[in-house]
């Protein structure tokens, strides 16, 4: 008969640790997600301390999903950029029920046989979007939305949010699960934080949204934990090709409205769940907190009733909300409708009217942007608008100033355009002081004193002096920004000094800087100067699409830059392209095409490109992409097409782009050499001539089938 040593066995230790984790995870879910505690605080604390002590004594038993691992031991030094497995689309906005009806009419034209459908209406939480990745049920990554394609890895901070499970409540989870949702600060927590900051002499946060976003980007996760962020999940996805499994652990759904758009369509999804409503239920089963103020609507009329009800009731909520997200409930219908270049066709953000507030216009100032646009800005007596302190508002342009008849000293009504940009809506002229002076646009640039011009076809007044310090400064700030060349450490304060001291006159001059030229800058040291030089050198490896975006061509955002770079694999190809060829690219219209073409015609810009090439920047796609395009099949090579009439879903430019990508040629007139005529509604004489000549007539569906074959 053996004797006991009094020490627990390894197996009993592991069993107890697993038991404690399970108990604490269930208690956390009940407390933070269901708001229905199952353990008194003192019991939870005792169990937590027991687990903490066991893990401290046996570090080999610590696991990533342990409740003790929610707060990191050491602050992060920086956040890394990560690419989302599934892009986060933004949502189209509707600002009243009439615009919502326009949205419904639009999708019904694409699916005329849809009949009666269901909608899911969810309150639009005013916070910060998060993308969560679970592998085999374990949280492995939490990322900010970023531009929808890439965000920042903030996993350590995400783990501090108690309503986000570290492990899914599934016995057999899928290999990969993507969950999207909104991190936010409850209003009472927000007020408490601001009171504490004010007591310390720190600036108050303007609104809960900014406070939530700023909290998530804290490098010390212990500080994030102190802020007590909360989280609502609203989308459940499994990337294509991932093995099925789990208890309803897969689904799809709408994307939360955010500021930027992704650069490519979302990946197809495996959706055993049939609807968004089922997906929300599955999220709860997996351990997530879902906003209880959502409903399944049987018609657009019921959506309107939900929207009207919450217009006033939302003011009693313990968090900020600025609208209702409406999604078609049926996933199969969602898949058939698909996406535009920017938005899902099956979801819309139905926003509430912007709050309007009166204040006094103290003076009008003028800002010069990187394109030379001079924007009048109303300098206001600070006032709260939609939860934000506003002291400045845009007046847009000279025409808008004239329309408002605006004077310094006027009492004005301001609101947030799209709840983002403050603008002056109207002037209360009856309150105008007798001595108020009319505000007007200057005749000369406020930065370089050169004459301003106002093109006849534009509402914008511009400085056309390419050496204007404001234009140079804006161009370099844009070049160094995150979505462009992402030059770490090259912030606005350094750029202002570089421009003011005449050290840089264009983005190319950045690559001629040395440590010695940087050292005279205020507060610049040897080590910091070397870091900046290294960061500038590193930017030379950024891909061609980033460089194209960084050039700051009017109307070319990061999405359009990516599209252009995929279709014109070198800068020389793009520089030589005619406007029609550029406009033929899917997603690129005539206005963008003219802007790109005009930019490359300017001698100064041609010189800039040569300098950047000489500095070794990436002005072409990688060799594999070029080789792949050269070897790609071109099934329509040698075929000539004519487009006529209005096609059901494709624009003329989109159809032309598809044909040209497959090697075909599109011409404007029908002849015996024409291979096919693609005809839509209201096709005219071209169709008649094609029939006379016996040329094959294709519908849009025929064209797409031909391309697929």
XYZ file of C-alpha atoms in Angstrom:
709
model
C 0.000 0.000 0.000
C 1.635 3.244 -1.173
C 1.927 6.478 0.757
C 0.814 9.934 -0.430
C 3.384 12.701 -0.811
C 0.726 15.404 -0.312
C 1.540 16.924 -3.731
C -1.121 16.945 -6.480
C -0.295 14.913 -9.569
C 0.416 16.489 -12.926
C -2.855 15.131 -14.270
C -4.870 16.570 -11.386
C -3.188 19.972 -11.883
C -4.077 20.024 -15.582
C -7.634 18.945 -14.801
C -8.048 21.697 -12.232
C -6.608 24.364 -14.536
C -8.993 23.335 -17.340
C -11.885 23.286 -14.891
C -11.081 26.798 -13.631
C -10.749 28.186 -17.151
C -14.085 26.705 -18.155
C -15.829 28.119 -15.072
C -14.322 31.575 -15.516
C -15.088 31.685 -19.256
C -18.732 30.771 -18.640
C -18.957 33.383 -15.890
C -17.405 36.055 -18.123
C -19.841 35.311 -20.940
C -22.807 35.492 -18.583
C -21.568 38.770 -17.070
C -20.267 40.651 -20.122
C -22.346 39.265 -23.000
C -25.658 38.282 -21.376
C -25.611 40.833 -18.538
C -26.822 37.991 -16.321
C -24.111 37.098 -13.759
C -23.940 33.488 -12.571
C -21.193 33.992 -9.945
C -20.847 36.571 -7.170
C -17.839 38.846 -7.695
C -15.997 37.469 -4.687
C -16.353 33.891 -5.990
C -15.122 34.892 -9.438
C -12.160 36.697 -7.886
C -11.279 33.658 -5.754
C -11.360 31.310 -8.754
C -9.376 33.759 -10.852
C -6.700 34.052 -8.141
C -6.494 30.262 -7.845
C -5.943 29.932 -11.592
C -3.411 32.755 -11.538
C -1.452 31.062 -8.746
C -1.485 27.664 -10.476
C -0.220 29.157 -13.737
C 2.455 31.148 -11.926
C 3.706 27.968 -10.216
C 3.450 25.934 -13.434
C 4.122 28.271 -16.422
C 3.979 25.317 -18.799
C 0.203 25.153 -18.134
C -0.441 28.716 -19.363
C -2.559 28.768 -22.553
C -3.409 31.657 -24.922
C -7.118 31.377 -24.137
C -6.707 31.530 -20.374
C -8.649 34.410 -18.739
C -5.366 35.473 -17.115
C -3.921 36.296 -20.546
C -6.346 39.081 -21.395
C -3.865 41.791 -20.343
C -0.363 41.663 -21.765
C 2.686 41.721 -19.519
C 4.669 44.246 -21.573
C 3.584 47.228 -23.677
C 3.854 46.751 -27.443
C 6.501 48.819 -29.215
C 4.408 49.275 -32.355
C 1.525 47.794 -34.351
C 2.145 45.854 -37.541
C 0.062 46.093 -40.699
C -1.869 42.936 -41.616
C -3.966 42.018 -44.641
C -7.541 40.994 -43.897
C -8.476 37.466 -44.931
C -11.790 38.851 -46.169
C -11.952 42.574 -47.072
C -14.232 44.850 -45.055
C -16.540 46.744 -47.377
C -18.064 50.070 -46.451
C -21.806 50.632 -46.774
C -23.771 52.929 -49.030
C -25.591 55.600 -47.004
C -29.262 56.532 -47.162
C -30.134 59.665 -45.209
C -33.911 59.224 -45.087
C -36.619 56.706 -45.969
C -36.962 58.128 -49.485
C -33.305 57.314 -50.188
C -33.820 53.894 -48.622
C -36.635 53.310 -51.136
C -34.277 54.292 -53.969
C -31.816 51.680 -52.681
C -34.543 49.016 -52.556
C -35.760 49.870 -56.072
C -32.192 49.555 -57.344
C -31.558 46.052 -56.032
C -35.032 44.908 -57.127
C -34.235 45.885 -60.706
C -31.350 43.392 -60.531
C -33.547 40.680 -58.970
C -37.058 41.368 -60.326
C -38.278 37.877 -59.337
C -37.343 38.304 -55.669
C -40.903 38.956 -54.473
C -41.403 39.436 -50.748
C -38.137 39.441 -48.814
C -37.001 39.809 -45.231
C -34.647 42.427 -43.868
C -32.550 42.459 -40.715
C -32.419 45.920 -39.139
C -29.579 46.468 -36.649
C -28.670 49.649 -34.796
C -25.518 51.195 -36.247
C -23.086 51.412 -33.332
C -20.838 54.461 -33.297
C -17.503 52.871 -32.406
C -14.486 51.275 -34.054
C -14.756 48.249 -36.375
C -12.742 45.139 -35.538
C -11.913 42.016 -37.544
C -11.386 38.921 -35.386
C -9.807 35.685 -36.625
C -10.270 32.373 -34.825
C -8.300 29.261 -35.744
C -9.659 25.974 -34.433
C -11.799 28.031 -32.074
C -8.939 30.072 -30.582
C -8.627 33.857 -31.043
C -5.377 34.362 -32.965
C -5.773 37.877 -34.366
C -7.685 41.058 -33.765
C -7.223 43.851 -36.303
C -8.513 47.352 -36.950
C -10.415 47.937 -40.150
C -7.758 50.199 -41.669
C -8.570 50.763 -45.347
C -10.727 47.640 -45.544
C -7.947 45.584 -47.125
C -5.225 46.082 -44.530
C -5.476 46.996 -40.851
C -3.307 47.002 -37.749
C -2.759 43.921 -35.624
C -3.991 44.866 -32.126
C -4.569 41.336 -30.812
C -3.068 42.104 -27.425
C -5.521 44.952 -26.911
C -8.504 43.033 -28.262
C -7.942 40.353 -25.634
C -8.674 42.916 -22.907
C -12.290 43.301 -24.105
C -14.261 40.976 -21.857
C -17.180 40.553 -24.259
C -14.846 39.038 -26.893
C -14.315 35.320 -26.214
C -10.735 34.051 -26.322
C -12.110 30.656 -27.360
C -15.354 29.969 -29.219
C -18.039 28.067 -27.338
C -18.000 25.269 -29.933
C -17.073 21.656 -29.405
C -15.921 21.234 -33.013
C -15.091 24.679 -34.472
C -14.179 25.239 -38.140
C -10.455 25.677 -38.901
C -10.919 29.401 -39.504
C -13.737 31.743 -38.486
C -13.888 35.486 -39.196
C -16.046 37.621 -36.908
C -16.662 41.309 -37.496
C -18.108 43.737 -35.030
C -17.862 47.092 -33.313
C -15.804 47.987 -30.253
C -17.292 50.909 -28.349
C -17.203 52.807 -25.084
C -20.413 52.874 -23.035
C -21.436 56.478 -22.384
C -21.024 56.236 -18.614
C -17.475 54.917 -19.053
C -16.770 57.675 -21.572
C -17.895 60.360 -19.126
C -15.850 58.805 -16.327
C -12.719 58.759 -18.507
C -13.197 62.410 -19.443
C -13.677 63.432 -15.804
C -10.457 61.630 -14.879
C -8.571 63.241 -17.764
C -9.850 66.693 -16.848
C -8.807 66.181 -13.217
C -5.285 65.347 -14.429
C -5.188 68.449 -16.647
C -5.432 66.356 -19.824
C -7.616 67.210 -22.824
C -11.075 65.642 -22.854
C -11.970 63.215 -25.644
C -14.321 64.825 -28.167
C -16.658 61.799 -28.513
C -16.926 58.081 -27.649
C -15.970 57.017 -31.189
C -12.614 58.806 -31.069
C -12.016 57.592 -27.529
C -12.657 53.980 -28.576
C -10.366 54.218 -31.605
C -7.632 55.889 -29.564
C -7.961 53.303 -26.825
C -7.542 50.405 -29.253
C -4.272 51.909 -30.483
C -2.729 52.212 -27.017
C 0.600 50.384 -26.942
C 0.085 49.272 -23.346
C -2.777 46.758 -23.152
C -3.071 47.345 -19.408
C -4.257 50.883 -20.162
C -6.717 49.471 -22.700
C -8.132 47.144 -20.042
C -8.707 50.130 -17.748
C -10.928 51.787 -20.371
C -13.501 48.914 -20.257
C -14.324 48.733 -23.961
C -17.348 46.685 -24.990
C -18.079 44.818 -28.238
C -21.080 43.829 -30.369
C -20.586 41.171 -33.063
C -22.616 41.536 -36.284
C -20.985 39.406 -39.008
C -19.901 35.767 -39.138
C -17.826 34.432 -42.037
C -15.735 31.457 -43.069
C -13.250 31.988 -45.943
C -13.777 29.906 -49.061
C -12.110 26.521 -49.037
C -12.152 26.130 -45.247
C -13.438 22.773 -44.060
C -16.961 22.776 -42.668
C -17.548 21.942 -39.038
C -18.765 23.254 -35.723
C -22.154 24.098 -34.365
C -23.408 26.545 -36.873
C -20.052 28.268 -36.928
C -20.339 29.668 -40.416
C -22.355 32.360 -42.064
C -22.154 35.653 -43.867
C -23.584 39.057 -43.530
C -23.354 42.778 -44.161
C -20.326 44.910 -43.457
C -20.377 47.776 -40.969
C -20.090 51.261 -42.415
C -16.551 52.635 -42.259
C -14.435 55.398 -43.951
C -12.517 53.627 -46.598
C -13.245 50.953 -49.283
C -11.459 47.670 -50.076
C -9.517 47.171 -53.250
C -11.056 43.891 -54.407
C -14.333 41.980 -54.031
C -14.814 40.000 -50.869
C -13.889 36.329 -50.974
C -16.788 33.924 -51.512
C -18.077 32.469 -48.260
C -19.297 29.110 -47.082
C -22.709 29.756 -45.553
C -24.473 26.777 -43.955
C -26.613 29.396 -42.227
C -29.361 30.519 -44.532
C -29.712 34.052 -43.270
C -28.250 36.988 -41.393
C -30.784 36.430 -38.610
C -29.535 32.877 -38.113
C -25.933 34.125 -38.193
C -26.649 36.541 -35.334
C -28.103 33.673 -33.312
C -25.024 31.561 -34.084
C -22.742 34.357 -32.905
C -24.512 34.296 -29.564
C -24.153 30.519 -29.379
C -20.420 30.929 -30.019
C -20.094 33.227 -27.016
C -20.425 36.697 -28.564
C -22.501 39.633 -27.434
C -24.994 40.685 -30.125
C -26.896 43.956 -29.946
C -30.371 43.085 -28.628
C -31.900 46.051 -30.455
C -32.176 44.367 -33.837
C -35.203 42.883 -35.555
C -36.288 40.739 -38.469
C -38.536 42.829 -40.747
C -40.958 41.315 -43.233
C -41.042 44.371 -45.481
C -39.496 47.755 -46.220
C -42.415 49.319 -44.358
C -41.419 47.471 -41.172
C -37.850 48.710 -41.644
C -39.230 52.260 -41.745
C -41.182 51.687 -38.546
C -38.055 50.377 -36.795
C -36.064 53.368 -38.071
C -38.685 55.878 -36.891
C -38.999 54.278 -33.461
C -35.288 54.382 -32.720
C -34.902 57.967 -33.939
C -35.986 59.046 -30.444
C -35.455 55.904 -28.347
C -31.749 55.763 -29.272
C -31.185 58.820 -27.085
C -31.900 56.623 -24.040
C -29.315 53.983 -24.987
C -26.116 53.599 -22.931
C -23.999 53.925 -26.108
C -23.878 56.099 -29.231
C -25.711 55.097 -32.412
C -26.232 57.164 -35.554
C -28.490 55.041 -37.735
C -29.767 51.606 -38.704
C -27.910 49.044 -40.808
C -30.364 47.221 -43.071
C -29.383 43.913 -44.676
C -31.295 41.531 -46.880
C -31.768 38.520 -44.658
C -31.432 35.760 -47.280
C -27.770 34.842 -47.900
C -28.565 33.301 -51.285
C -30.102 36.598 -52.418
C -27.066 38.429 -51.021
C -24.745 36.250 -53.087
C -26.747 36.806 -56.273
C -26.708 40.590 -55.805
C -22.988 40.695 -54.980
C -21.000 43.905 -54.732
C -20.351 47.126 -56.589
C -16.804 48.472 -56.694
C -17.418 50.067 -53.288
C -20.436 48.558 -51.538
C -22.445 45.367 -51.071
C -25.689 45.736 -53.028
C -27.611 43.912 -50.304
C -26.999 46.268 -47.373
C -27.372 49.963 -46.644
C -26.746 52.298 -43.705
C -29.947 54.216 -43.052
C -28.629 57.272 -41.209
C -30.471 59.646 -38.928
C -30.518 63.360 -39.823
C -27.433 65.244 -38.737
C -27.804 67.380 -35.648
C -27.919 71.116 -36.442
C -26.570 73.662 -33.959
C -26.236 77.488 -34.013
C -22.968 79.277 -33.237
C -21.089 82.457 -34.169
C -18.720 82.749 -37.123
C -15.696 84.636 -35.808
C -13.732 84.825 -39.087
C -13.051 83.033 -42.387
C -9.627 81.541 -43.072
C -8.335 79.846 -46.222
C -6.528 76.517 -46.583
C -4.424 75.476 -49.558
C -4.467 71.733 -50.247
C -1.927 69.556 -52.031
C -3.786 69.964 -55.344
C -3.754 73.754 -54.962
C -7.456 73.917 -54.072
C -8.162 76.893 -51.809
C -10.905 76.047 -49.324
C -12.620 78.697 -47.199
C -12.965 77.599 -43.575
C -15.358 79.049 -41.013
C -13.597 79.696 -37.695
C -16.370 79.245 -35.142
C -17.113 79.800 -31.505
C -16.686 76.185 -30.256
C -19.928 74.207 -29.976
C -20.991 70.564 -29.506
C -22.411 68.902 -32.646
C -23.434 65.218 -32.629
C -21.172 64.526 -29.680
C -18.124 66.370 -31.043
C -16.648 69.776 -30.205
C -16.602 71.774 -33.443
C -14.562 74.963 -33.860
C -14.109 74.941 -37.657
C -16.405 74.079 -40.554
C -15.979 73.993 -44.310
C -17.512 76.635 -46.559
C -16.574 74.526 -49.622
C -15.831 77.194 -52.254
C -16.434 80.760 -53.466
C -19.840 79.904 -54.945
C -21.027 78.522 -51.616
C -19.765 81.627 -49.806
C -21.713 83.838 -52.211
C -24.815 81.683 -51.851
C -24.658 81.936 -48.043
C -23.871 85.688 -48.157
C -21.643 85.026 -45.186
C -20.201 87.789 -42.972
C -17.737 87.689 -40.087
C -19.813 87.865 -36.910
C -22.818 86.052 -38.398
C -24.789 83.538 -36.378
C -24.701 80.357 -38.459
C -26.269 76.909 -38.324
C -23.769 74.072 -38.634
C -24.122 70.321 -38.968
C -21.942 67.372 -39.811
C -22.121 66.357 -43.465
C -22.563 62.590 -43.367
C -21.887 62.920 -39.621
C -18.200 63.421 -40.422
C -17.311 66.844 -41.849
C -18.771 69.946 -40.147
C -20.337 72.388 -42.620
C -22.238 75.664 -42.482
C -25.841 75.050 -43.531
C -27.313 78.539 -43.402
C -26.904 82.034 -41.965
C -29.363 83.702 -39.597
C -29.185 87.108 -41.279
C -31.680 88.637 -38.840
C -28.996 88.312 -36.134
C -26.212 89.884 -38.221
C -24.277 92.679 -36.408
C -24.361 96.078 -38.114
C -20.569 96.180 -38.489
C -20.279 92.634 -39.948
C -17.905 92.498 -42.949
C -18.652 90.407 -46.042
C -16.284 87.456 -46.436
C -14.840 86.847 -49.890
C -12.208 84.703 -51.575
C -8.716 86.218 -51.804
C -7.278 87.098 -55.199
C -3.811 85.780 -54.288
C -2.667 82.599 -52.585
C -2.468 83.028 -48.797
C 0.666 80.842 -48.759
C 2.792 81.975 -51.722
C 1.060 85.260 -52.750
C 0.743 84.132 -56.389
C -2.514 84.936 -58.266
C -5.305 82.407 -57.837
C -7.348 81.046 -60.749
C -10.841 79.608 -61.003
C -11.317 77.365 -64.053
C -14.649 77.909 -65.815
C -15.660 74.267 -65.494
C -14.850 74.022 -61.768
C -16.265 75.456 -58.569
C -12.851 75.374 -56.913
C -10.409 78.293 -56.780
C -6.806 77.114 -57.163
C -3.215 78.108 -56.688
C -1.352 76.847 -59.755
C 2.144 77.575 -58.462
C 3.653 74.076 -58.170
C 6.332 75.537 -55.880
C 3.760 76.856 -53.404
C 4.903 75.689 -49.947
C 1.388 74.498 -49.058
C 1.171 72.362 -52.214
C 4.647 70.918 -51.708
C 3.958 70.265 -48.041
C 0.602 68.596 -48.772
C 2.105 66.450 -51.515
C 4.859 65.166 -49.214
C 2.442 64.511 -46.330
C 0.322 62.476 -48.756
C 3.398 60.658 -50.125
C 4.507 59.640 -46.618
C 1.012 58.609 -45.456
C 0.091 55.077 -44.403
C -1.739 54.086 -47.616
C 0.967 55.540 -49.844
C 4.702 55.079 -49.145
C 4.116 54.706 -45.372
C 7.341 56.432 -44.280
C 7.439 55.755 -40.543
C 8.319 58.797 -38.430
C 8.066 61.356 -41.228
C 5.246 63.327 -39.670
C 3.854 66.721 -40.505
C 6.108 68.625 -38.075
C 9.240 67.371 -39.867
C 7.767 67.928 -43.327
C 6.860 71.535 -42.459
C 10.459 72.201 -41.405
C 11.884 70.509 -44.505
C 9.732 72.680 -46.774
C 10.246 75.915 -44.835
C 14.036 75.449 -44.876
C 14.013 74.727 -48.610
C 15.423 71.210 -48.171
C 12.698 69.578 -50.276
C 10.722 70.928 -53.203
C 9.154 67.635 -54.345
C 8.795 64.067 -53.092
C 11.877 63.075 -55.086
C 14.003 65.394 -52.928
C 13.291 63.165 -49.917
C 15.623 60.543 -51.390
C 18.509 63.020 -51.539
C 18.344 63.788 -47.811
C 21.169 62.676 -45.530
C 21.652 62.522 -41.780
C 23.742 65.694 -41.964
C 21.003 67.644 -43.766
C 18.422 66.565 -41.154
C 20.472 67.371 -38.036
C 19.841 71.173 -38.151
C 16.077 70.590 -37.796
C 14.599 71.506 -34.419
C 14.644 68.630 -31.904
C 16.425 66.373 -34.381
C 19.152 64.077 -33.064
C 21.615 61.706 -34.679
C 19.642 58.559 -33.890
C 16.294 59.974 -35.015
C 17.823 61.375 -38.194
C 19.225 57.951 -39.055
C 15.826 56.331 -38.445
C 14.153 58.783 -40.824
C 16.760 58.195 -43.518
C 16.319 54.429 -43.104
C 12.523 54.759 -43.301
C 12.769 56.841 -46.477
C 15.070 54.218 -48.002
C 12.659 51.430 -46.998
C 9.839 53.164 -48.866
C 11.637 52.369 -52.129
C 10.376 48.794 -51.800
C 6.675 49.752 -51.703
C 4.734 48.316 -54.667
C 3.819 50.171 -57.832
C 0.195 50.697 -56.725
C 1.347 52.518 -53.568
C 3.689 54.748 -55.564
C 0.902 55.585 -58.010
C -1.405 56.540 -55.145
C 1.390 58.543 -53.530
C 1.786 60.707 -56.641
C -1.420 62.445 -55.597
C -3.110 62.512 -59.007
C -6.539 64.100 -58.680
C -9.400 61.620 -58.275
C -6.995 58.669 -57.887
C -7.525 57.179 -54.439
C -5.935 54.010 -53.124
C -8.618 51.793 -54.693
C -8.318 53.375 -58.139
C -4.526 53.275 -57.894
C -4.656 49.537 -57.212
C -7.016 49.035 -60.167
C -4.832 51.065 -62.525
C -1.657 49.318 -61.369
C -3.238 45.929 -62.058
C -4.139 46.959 -65.613
C -1.073 49.053 -66.467
C 1.828 47.051 -65.104
C 4.446 49.775 -65.597
C 4.471 53.545 -65.289
C 5.514 53.761 -68.933
C 2.372 51.853 -69.990
C 0.145 54.183 -68.004
C 1.965 57.331 -69.165
C 1.516 56.289 -72.802
C -2.159 55.346 -72.486
C -4.847 57.455 -74.129
C -7.835 58.601 -72.043
C -10.158 56.094 -73.738
C -7.886 53.185 -72.837
C -7.698 54.304 -69.226
C -11.462 54.857 -69.009
C -12.059 51.352 -70.384
C -10.677 49.807 -67.199
C -13.409 48.418 -64.972
C -14.127 50.965 -62.222
C -12.296 53.858 -63.916
C -14.484 56.493 -65.524
C -13.807 59.317 -67.986
C -13.126 61.937 -65.300
C -10.417 59.847 -63.634
C -9.002 58.915 -67.038
C -8.700 62.571 -68.091
C -7.048 63.449 -64.793
C -4.459 60.662 -65.135
C -3.766 61.472 -68.775
C -3.376 65.202 -68.081
C -1.038 64.562 -65.141
C 1.384 62.537 -67.246
C 1.426 65.190 -69.997
C 2.966 67.833 -67.720
C 6.760 68.149 -68.182
C 7.322 68.679 -64.447
C 5.595 65.376 -63.688
C 7.566 63.577 -66.394
C 10.744 64.859 -64.741
C 9.489 63.662 -61.353
C 8.886 60.146 -62.702
C 12.393 59.997 -64.155
C 13.873 61.086 -60.831
C 11.879 58.466 -58.920
C 12.977 55.792 -61.391
C 16.584 56.853 -60.905
C 16.138 56.619 -57.127
C 15.015 53.003 -57.465
C 11.335 53.250 -56.554
C 8.957 50.530 -57.774
C 7.276 51.974 -60.851
C 6.317 48.603 -62.288
C 4.619 45.440 -61.076
C 6.827 42.545 -60.037
C 8.310 40.365 -62.746
C 5.944 37.462 -62.009
C 2.869 39.611 -62.584
C 4.230 40.902 -65.878
C 5.130 37.390 -67.031
C 1.729 36.086 -65.968
C -0.094 38.701 -68.017
C 2.074 38.027 -71.035
C 1.276 34.313 -70.812
C -2.409 34.737 -69.921
C -4.924 33.271 -72.409
C -6.553 35.824 -74.705
C -9.600 33.981 -76.076
C -10.939 36.991 -77.973
C -7.677 37.850 -79.724
C -8.368 38.928 -83.299
C -12.064 39.535 -82.655
C -13.666 42.955 -83.151
C -16.728 44.071 -81.185
C -19.203 46.938 -81.393
C -21.305 47.907 -78.357
C -24.755 49.440 -78.767
C -27.700 50.143 -76.489
C -27.911 49.866 -72.706
C -26.787 46.577 -71.157
C -28.614 45.214 -68.071
C -25.734 45.379 -65.561
C -22.529 46.394 -67.364
C -21.679 49.945 -68.350
C -20.194 50.547 -71.793
C -16.734 51.034 -70.286
C -17.004 47.884 -68.161
C -17.994 45.749 -71.129
C -15.180 47.222 -73.215
C -12.667 46.510 -70.456
C -13.736 42.852 -70.229
C -13.411 42.415 -73.983
C -10.008 44.089 -74.166
C -8.678 42.098 -71.194
C -9.552 38.938 -73.133
C -7.654 40.199 -76.188
C -10.585 41.579 -78.185
C -10.919 45.014 -79.766
C -13.861 47.417 -79.465
C -14.647 49.839 -82.283
C -17.323 52.473 -82.718
C -18.797 51.490 -86.077
C -20.126 48.331 -87.692
C -18.415 46.979 -90.831
C -17.866 43.653 -92.583
C -14.796 43.197 -90.370
C -16.887 43.322 -87.184
C -16.987 39.927 -85.449
C -19.834 40.605 -83.004
C -22.262 43.343 -82.033
C -23.230 43.375 -78.353
C -26.719 44.866 -78.148
C -28.723 46.105 -75.168
C -31.984 47.963 -74.767
C -32.729 50.793 -77.224
C -30.056 49.605 -79.648
C -30.247 51.763 -82.761
C -28.825 51.874 -86.277
C -25.749 49.821 -85.405
C -27.951 46.839 -84.613
C -29.893 47.296 -87.848
C -26.690 47.441 -89.895
C -25.297 44.356 -88.156
C -28.459 42.425 -89.021
C -28.198 43.567 -92.633
C -24.569 42.385 -92.840
C -25.339 39.088 -91.112
C -23.048 39.818 -88.149
C -23.587 37.783 -84.954
C -25.637 39.648 -82.341
C -24.813 39.030 -78.656
C -26.727 39.913 -75.517
C -24.837 40.738 -72.319
C -25.402 37.147 -71.145
C -24.006 35.851 -74.472
C -20.917 38.043 -74.054
C -20.281 36.817 -70.525
C -20.720 33.213 -71.639
C -18.260 33.804 -74.478
C -15.736 35.262 -72.042
C -16.128 32.300 -69.681
C -15.649 29.808 -72.501
